[in-house]
Amino acid sequence: MPMSGRLLRPRASASTAFDPRVLSRLAIWYDALDASTVILNGGNVSQWLDKSGNGRHASQATAASQPQYSAAGPFPAAVVCPSPSRWLSISGAGGVARNVSGVTLIGVHRPTTASVLQSIFFLSRGDVITSPRAVIAAGVTSGSLESGGRRLDANSIQTVFSPYVVDTPYVHVGVLNYSAATLSHYVNGSLANSSSSFQTAGLSENNDSLAANLFTNGASGLYQGAGAEFVAYSRALSASEVSAISRYLGAKWGVAVA
Amino acid sequence: MRYFRSTYAIYESIRSQLDVAWGYPNAATKTLTAIPPAGELPVDAQGRVYLAIDAAYCDYILPSQMLPELIASGAVEEIDAAAYGAVLPAVEV
């Protein structure tokens, strides 16, 4: 009697069956492995399409400022900033961090320098275009990955950080829980740092971010390195949700995740 | 990185030449222009615009041909990172 096809079918692992759309309030999703979402000008990226369904595409209309699209490694595909002069501006993202109980920013990336401020995934305040409401960054403190931001435009910024090694890939997650006044910074699936006194408890400022960017704060802070995947949620993910998405991203991009 | 400054008019003339040569704007590639418009660049008290650009971009055929003559004529001045940084607006954290 032949073996049942059901028995021969490979069982999907938890990490490969996951998709960012499984979690609610997905706001933005960029995936370099999906070549159909990367619009090229020669070998450079003029647009990186948002897979979340919200149409928040990341664009750069100036050729000299366009990142490169590369399969040269270590990621099988990535949007690369070989120098601090390339970035993408995200359209329609003003409401991602507006009047919400939390925001989660996620980046799979590999920085190639340590000593300068580099904004990786940036949502601005509603009153100052180059100042963050929510951000994941590198190098603010030399050699550190950071997560942080502010709840209200008038608040001072708060960040937490952990050390990183140049030319190493990371799954970097910043969870800003405005309602609970907590800030959690995850690296490769582990809680690397946190604050239980993040701002004052409440909803975020009830105005749109003036700008949202990949690889810059809009004035400086330009990233050098490779970005493989970026995901944002308009809420604070739980620890188990961060674990699930970190395992998914780690398996997908070959990053060892706890 | 390399850093340059010139007058607004000269910069825009260069940008226009590059755009014509490279066929920008190009709707298919969603690219409007070769280098940032002058209005997006930092400016000093004399009204000169400042450009920071990837050194690799300057090695493309057209810029590599244009730059020596532009610099020799004084139309464009190459500066260092410190001079460029001095005209950047302060960024509120």
Coordinates of N, CA and C in Angstrom, one line a residue, chain A residues 48-139:
Chain A
W48 N 10.7 51.1 -3.0 CA 10.6 49.8 -2.3 C 9.1 49.8 -1.8
L49 N 8.4 48.9 -2.4 CA 6.9 48.8 -2.2 C 6.6 48.2 -0.9
D50 N 5.6 48.8 -0.3 CA 5.0 48.3 1.0 C 4.1 47.1 0.8
K51 N 4.4 46.0 1.4 CA 3.6 44.8 1.3 C 2.5 44.7 2.3
S52 N 2.4 45.7 3.2 CA 1.4 45.6 4.2 C 0.0 45.9 3.7
G53 N -0.1 46.4 2.5 CA -1.4 46.8 1.9 C -1.8 48.2 2.2
N54 N -1.0 48.9 2.9 CA -1.3 50.3 3.3 C -0.7 51.3 2.3
G55 N 0.0 50.9 1.3 CA 0.5 51.8 0.3 C 1.6 52.7 0.8
R56 N 2.3 52.4 1.8 CA 3.3 53.3 2.4 C 4.7 53.0 1.7
H57 N 4.8 53.3 0.5 CA 6.0 52.9 -0.3 C 7.1 53.8 0.1
A58 N 8.3 53.3 0.0 CA 9.6 54.1 0.3 C 10.2 54.4 -1.0
S59 N 10.5 55.7 -1.2 CA 11.0 56.2 -2.5 C 12.2 57.1 -2.4
Q60 N 12.9 57.1 -3.5 CA 14.0 58.1 -3.7 C 14.1 58.5 -5.1
A61 N 13.7 59.7 -5.5 CA 13.6 60.1 -6.9 C 14.9 60.7 -7.4
T62 N 15.9 60.9 -6.5 CA 17.2 61.4 -7.0 C 18.2 60.3 -7.1
A63 N 18.7 60.2 -8.3 CA 19.6 59.0 -8.6 C 20.8 58.9 -7.6
A64 N 21.4 60.0 -7.4 CA 22.6 59.9 -6.6 C 22.3 59.6 -5.1
S65 N 21.1 59.7 -4.7 CA 20.7 59.4 -3.3 C 20.0 58.0 -3.2
Q66 N 19.9 57.3 -4.3 CA 19.2 56.0 -4.3 C 20.2 54.9 -3.7
P67 N 19.6 54.1 -2.8 CA 20.4 52.9 -2.3 C 20.6 51.9 -3.4
Q68 N 21.5 51.0 -3.2 CA 21.7 49.9 -4.2 C 20.9 48.7 -3.8
Y69 N 20.6 47.9 -4.8 CA 19.9 46.6 -4.6 C 21.0 45.6 -4.8
S70 N 21.2 44.7 -3.8 CA 22.4 43.8 -4.0 C 22.1 42.5 -3.4
A71 N 22.6 41.5 -4.1 CA 22.6 40.1 -3.7 C 24.0 39.6 -3.3
A72 N 24.9 40.6 -3.1 CA 26.3 40.2 -2.9 C 26.6 39.7 -1.5
G73 N 25.6 39.6 -0.6 CA 25.8 39.0 0.7 C 26.0 40.0 1.7
P74 N 25.9 39.7 3.0 CA 25.6 38.4 3.5 C 24.1 38.0 3.4
F75 N 23.3 39.0 3.1 CA 21.9 38.7 2.9 C 21.7 38.3 1.4
P76 N 20.7 37.4 1.2 CA 20.5 37.0 -0.2 C 20.0 38.1 -1.1
A77 N 19.4 39.1 -0.5 CA 19.0 40.3 -1.2 C 18.9 41.4 -0.1
A78 N 19.3 42.6 -0.5 CA 19.2 43.7 0.5 C 19.2 45.1 -0.3
V79 N 18.7 46.0 0.4 CA 18.8 47.4 0.0 C 20.0 48.0 0.7
V80 N 21.0 48.5 0.0 CA 22.3 48.8 0.6 C 22.7 50.2 0.5
C81 N 23.2 50.8 1.6 CA 23.7 52.1 1.6 C 25.2 52.0 1.8
P82 N 26.0 52.1 0.7 CA 27.4 51.9 0.8 C 28.1 53.1 1.4
S83 N 27.4 54.3 1.4 CA 28.0 55.5 1.9 C 26.8 56.3 2.6
P84 N 27.2 57.2 3.5 CA 26.1 58.0 4.1 C 25.5 59.0 3.2
S85 N 24.9 58.6 2.1 CA 24.3 59.6 1.2 C 23.1 59.0 0.5
R86 N 22.6 57.8 1.0 CA 21.5 57.2 0.4 C 20.3 57.0 1.4
W87 N 19.1 57.2 1.0 CA 18.0 57.0 1.9 C 16.7 56.8 1.1
L88 N 15.6 56.5 1.8 CA 14.3 56.3 1.2 C 13.3 57.1 2.1
S89 N 12.4 57.8 1.4 CA 11.4 58.5 2.1 C 10.1 57.8 2.0
I90 N 9.4 57.6 3.1 CA 8.2 56.8 3.2 C 7.0 57.7 3.1
S91 N 6.1 57.4 2.1 CA 4.9 58.2 1.9 C 3.7 57.7 2.8
G92 N 2.9 58.6 3.1 CA 1.6 58.2 3.8 C 1.7 57.6 5.1
A93 N 2.9 57.8 5.8 CA 3.1 57.1 7.1 C 2.8 58.0 8.3
G94 N 2.2 59.2 8.1 CA 2.0 60.1 9.1 C 1.2 59.5 10.3
G95 N 0.3 58.6 10.0 CA -0.6 58.1 11.1 C -0.1 56.9 11.8
V96 N 1.0 56.4 11.4 CA 1.5 55.1 12.0 C 1.7 55.2 13.5
A97 N 2.2 56.4 13.9 CA 2.5 56.6 15.4 C 1.6 57.7 15.9
R98 N 0.4 57.9 15.3 CA -0.5 59.0 15.8 C -1.5 58.5 16.7
N99 N -1.6 59.0 17.9 CA -2.7 58.7 18.8 C -2.8 57.2 19.0
V100 N -1.7 56.6 19.2 CA -1.7 55.1 19.4 C -1.2 54.8 20.8
S101 N -1.5 53.5 21.2 CA -1.0 53.1 22.5 C 0.4 52.6 22.4
G102 N 0.9 52.4 21.2 CA 2.3 51.9 21.1 C 2.7 51.8 19.6
V103 N 4.0 51.6 19.4 CA 4.5 51.4 18.1 C 5.7 50.4 18.2
T104 N 5.8 49.6 17.2 CA 6.9 48.6 17.1 C 7.6 48.8 15.8
L105 N 8.9 49.0 15.8 CA 9.7 49.1 14.6 C 10.7 48.0 14.6
I106 N 10.8 47.3 13.4 CA 11.6 46.1 13.3 C 12.5 46.3 12.0
G107 N 13.8 46.0 12.2 CA 14.7 46.0 11.0 C 15.6 44.8 11.1
V108 N 15.8 44.2 9.9 CA 16.8 43.2 9.7 C 17.9 43.9 8.9
H109 N 19.0 44.2 9.6 CA 20.0 45.0 8.9 C 21.4 44.6 9.4
R110 N 22.4 45.2 8.7 CA 23.8 44.9 8.9 C 24.6 46.2 8.8
P111 N 24.9 46.8 9.9 CA 25.6 48.1 9.8 C 27.1 47.9 9.5
T112 N 27.7 48.8 8.8 CA 29.1 48.7 8.4 C 30.0 49.8 9.0
T113 N 29.4 50.6 9.9 CA 30.1 51.6 10.6 C 29.5 51.8 12.0
A114 N 30.3 52.3 12.9 CA 29.8 52.3 14.3 C 29.8 53.7 14.9
S115 N 30.5 54.6 14.3 CA 30.9 55.8 15.1 C 30.0 57.0 15.0
V116 N 29.0 56.9 14.1 CA 28.2 58.1 13.9 C 26.7 57.7 14.0
L117 N 25.9 58.7 14.3 CA 24.4 58.5 14.4 C 23.9 58.1 13.1
Q118 N 23.2 57.0 13.1 CA 22.6 56.4 11.9 C 21.1 56.0 12.2
S119 N 20.2 56.8 11.6 CA 18.8 56.4 11.8 C 18.5 55.3 10.8
I120 N 17.8 54.3 11.3 CA 17.6 53.1 10.4 C 16.1 53.1 10.0
F121 N 15.2 53.2 10.9 CA 13.8 53.2 10.6 C 13.2 54.4 11.5
F122 N 12.7 55.4 10.9 CA 12.5 56.7 11.6 C 11.1 57.2 11.3
L123 N 10.3 57.5 12.4 CA 9.1 58.2 12.3 C 9.2 59.5 13.1
S124 N 9.0 60.7 12.4 CA 9.3 61.9 13.1 C 8.2 62.4 14.0
R125 N 8.5 63.4 14.7 CA 7.5 64.2 15.5 C 6.5 64.9 14.6
G126 N 5.5 65.4 15.1 CA 4.5 66.1 14.4 C 4.8 67.6 14.2
D127 N 5.9 68.1 14.9 CA 6.3 69.5 14.8 C 7.7 69.7 14.4
V128 N 8.5 68.7 14.5 CA 9.9 68.9 14.0 C 10.3 67.7 13.1
I129 N 10.5 68.0 11.9 CA 10.6 66.9 10.9 C 11.8 66.0 11.1
T130 N 12.9 66.5 11.7 CA 14.1 65.7 11.8 C 14.3 65.1 13.2
S131 N 13.3 65.2 14.0 CA 13.3 64.7 15.4 C 12.3 63.5 15.5
P132 N 12.8 62.4 16.2 CA 11.9 61.2 16.2 C 10.8 61.1 17.2
R133 N 9.7 60.6 16.8 CA 8.7 60.1 17.7 C 9.0 58.6 18.0
A134 N 9.5 57.9 17.0 CA 9.9 56.5 17.2 C 11.0 56.2 16.2
V135 N 12.0 55.5 16.7 CA 13.2 55.3 15.8 C 13.9 54.1 16.3
I136 N 14.5 53.3 15.4 CA 15.5 52.4 15.7 C 16.8 52.9 15.0
A137 N 17.9 52.9 15.7 CA 19.1 53.6 15.2 C 20.3 52.8 15.6
A138 N 21.4 53.3 15.0 CA 22.8 52.8 15.4 C 23.7 53.9 15.6
G139 N 24.7 53.7 16.5 CA 25.7 54.7 16.6 C 25.4 56.0 17.3

